[in-house]
């Protein structure tokens, strides 16, 4: 079964809102693992609006599954990442005023900064994933850069405004997932996936990992985090073909 990595950023968002010690993303990560999460993802943003360096330091010691760090492709972030050595780094384009990651990389113009960082991370034994918009150029360039994984941006699919557009975006993700697998890239998907739109995505066989945060943390407000993760795992398993 494909893996589910649970993003706990928004537990930290609640904490930072009041400057309290709770809720703690470290505790949330533990509950997510109890619910069957195969990995924990955090995005240490340059403005530190939610996840803090302290969270990364502790999660590195407590996560017993697989820790993914999302980060901007800057030298200062690379230094932090190399200090704590997550299992995987997903490089994302970051804009200070955005509410959340707005797009994947366009590697034709943005690939050069990523390449040298990817090399440094891999030499330190950290797997490298690049968050890309799902186009053939991006997938091929990610393979040329020597990435271990791509994460295909599912936002265009999730925000489809018509049934036809949803089918079109789904088809694009299916083709790009297959192309990535053919080029020996690991295939992750993420952004804006929820308890409704996961069904079609889960049916794409080439996908190895789902990275999901906001919808799971929101459901956790009502049903608890362990159960919210269990429910997402059940949906993925129900809709998977293999
Ligand atoms: N993947 C990437 C690259 C992201 O930046 C985010 C948001 O931090 C996610 C996945 C998770 O998105 P969501 O919170 O919408 O599930």
mmCIF file of N, CA and C and ligand atoms in Angstrom, residues 7 9-10 43 70 90 92 100-101 131 151 190-193 211-215, ligand 1:
data_model
loop_
_atom_site.group_PDB
_atom_site.id
_atom_site.type_symbol
_atom_site.label_atom_id
_atom_site.label_comp_id
_atom_site.label_asym_id
_atom_site.label_seq_id
_atom_site.Cartn_x
_atom_site.Cartn_y
_atom_site.Cartn_z
ATOM 1 N N UNK A 7 1.205 15.751 7.442
ATOM 2 C CA UNK A 7 1.840 17.049 7.676
ATOM 3 C C UNK A 7 1.199 17.698 8.921
ATOM 4 N N UNK A 9 1.994 20.705 10.283
ATOM 5 C CA UNK A 9 2.248 22.164 10.368
ATOM 6 C C UNK A 9 1.157 22.918 11.117
ATOM 7 N N UNK A 10 -0.118 22.538 10.823
ATOM 8 C CA UNK A 10 -1.186 23.387 11.344
ATOM 9 C C UNK A 10 -1.502 23.154 12.817
ATOM 10 N N UNK A 43 6.911 21.578 7.360
ATOM 11 C CA UNK A 43 7.470 22.610 6.496
ATOM 12 C C UNK A 43 8.046 23.686 7.406
ATOM 13 N N UNK A 70 9.973 19.797 4.487
ATOM 14 C CA UNK A 70 9.766 20.671 3.324
ATOM 15 C C UNK A 70 10.488 21.970 3.607
ATOM 16 N N UNK A 90 11.998 17.788 0.930
ATOM 17 C CA UNK A 90 11.231 18.182 -0.247
ATOM 18 C C UNK A 90 11.435 19.673 -0.441
ATOM 19 N N UNK A 92 10.632 23.176 -1.965
ATOM 20 C CA UNK A 92 9.419 23.827 -2.477
ATOM 21 C C UNK A 92 9.707 25.300 -2.776
ATOM 22 N N UNK A 100 -0.188 29.373 1.724
ATOM 23 C CA UNK A 100 0.388 28.041 1.700
ATOM 24 C C UNK A 100 1.158 27.931 0.392
ATOM 25 N N UNK A 101 1.905 26.835 0.215
ATOM 26 C CA UNK A 101 2.665 26.681 -1.026
ATOM 27 C C UNK A 101 1.703 26.822 -2.216
ATOM 28 N N UNK A 131 9.264 19.340 -5.338
ATOM 29 C CA UNK A 131 7.829 19.604 -5.547
ATOM 30 C C UNK A 131 7.674 20.310 -6.886
ATOM 31 N N UNK A 151 7.475 15.248 -6.006
ATOM 32 C CA UNK A 151 6.122 15.344 -5.468
ATOM 33 C C UNK A 151 5.320 16.142 -6.472
ATOM 34 N N UNK A 190 0.858 15.643 -3.493
ATOM 35 C CA UNK A 190 0.362 16.380 -2.349
ATOM 36 C C UNK A 190 -0.090 17.776 -2.679
ATOM 37 N N UNK A 191 -0.812 18.298 -1.784
ATOM 38 C CA UNK A 191 -1.385 19.632 -1.700
ATOM 39 C C UNK A 191 -2.880 19.616 -1.979
ATOM 40 N N UNK A 192 -3.622 20.048 -0.960
ATOM 41 C CA UNK A 192 -5.079 20.203 -1.022
ATOM 42 C C UNK A 192 -5.828 18.879 -1.226
ATOM 43 N N UNK A 193 -5.206 17.780 -0.849
ATOM 44 C CA UNK A 193 -5.937 16.501 -0.912
ATOM 45 C C UNK A 193 -6.819 16.392 0.325
ATOM 46 N N UNK A 211 1.123 13.100 0.619
ATOM 47 C CA UNK A 211 1.506 14.042 1.663
ATOM 48 C C UNK A 211 0.289 14.922 1.950
ATOM 49 N N UNK A 212 -0.304 14.732 3.129
ATOM 50 C CA UNK A 212 -1.581 15.409 3.416
ATOM 51 C C UNK A 212 -1.547 16.045 4.809
ATOM 52 N N UNK A 213 -1.955 17.308 4.869
ATOM 53 C CA UNK A 213 -1.933 18.018 6.142
ATOM 54 C C UNK A 213 -3.260 18.619 6.533
ATOM 55 N N UNK A 214 -3.628 19.702 5.866
ATOM 56 C CA UNK A 214 -4.740 20.544 6.295
ATOM 57 C C UNK A 214 -6.038 19.773 6.546
ATOM 58 N N UNK A 215 -6.422 18.918 5.599
ATOM 59 C CA UNK A 215 -7.711 18.221 5.757
ATOM 60 C C UNK A 215 -7.686 17.267 6.950
HETATM 61 N N1 LIG B 1 3.022 19.082 -0.167
HETATM 62 C C1 LIG B 1 3.650 20.278 -0.171
HETATM 63 C C2 LIG B 1 4.850 20.448 -1.024
HETATM 64 C C3 LIG B 1 3.195 21.327 0.642
HETATM 65 O O1 LIG B 1 3.839 22.501 0.636
HETATM 66 C C4 LIG B 1 2.071 21.116 1.466
HETATM 67 C C5 LIG B 1 1.597 22.221 2.360
HETATM 68 O O2 LIG B 1 2.545 22.473 3.323
HETATM 69 C C6 LIG B 1 1.452 19.853 1.441
HETATM 70 C C7 LIG B 1 1.939 18.861 0.586
HETATM 71 C C8 LIG B 1 0.260 19.551 2.262
HETATM 72 O O3 LIG B 1 -0.821 20.254 1.745
HETATM 73 P P1 LIG B 1 -2.207 20.282 2.511
HETATM 74 O O4 LIG B 1 -1.941 20.906 3.845
HETATM 75 O O5 LIG B 1 -3.084 21.090 1.621
HETATM 76 O O6 LIG B 1 -2.648 18.845 2.648
#
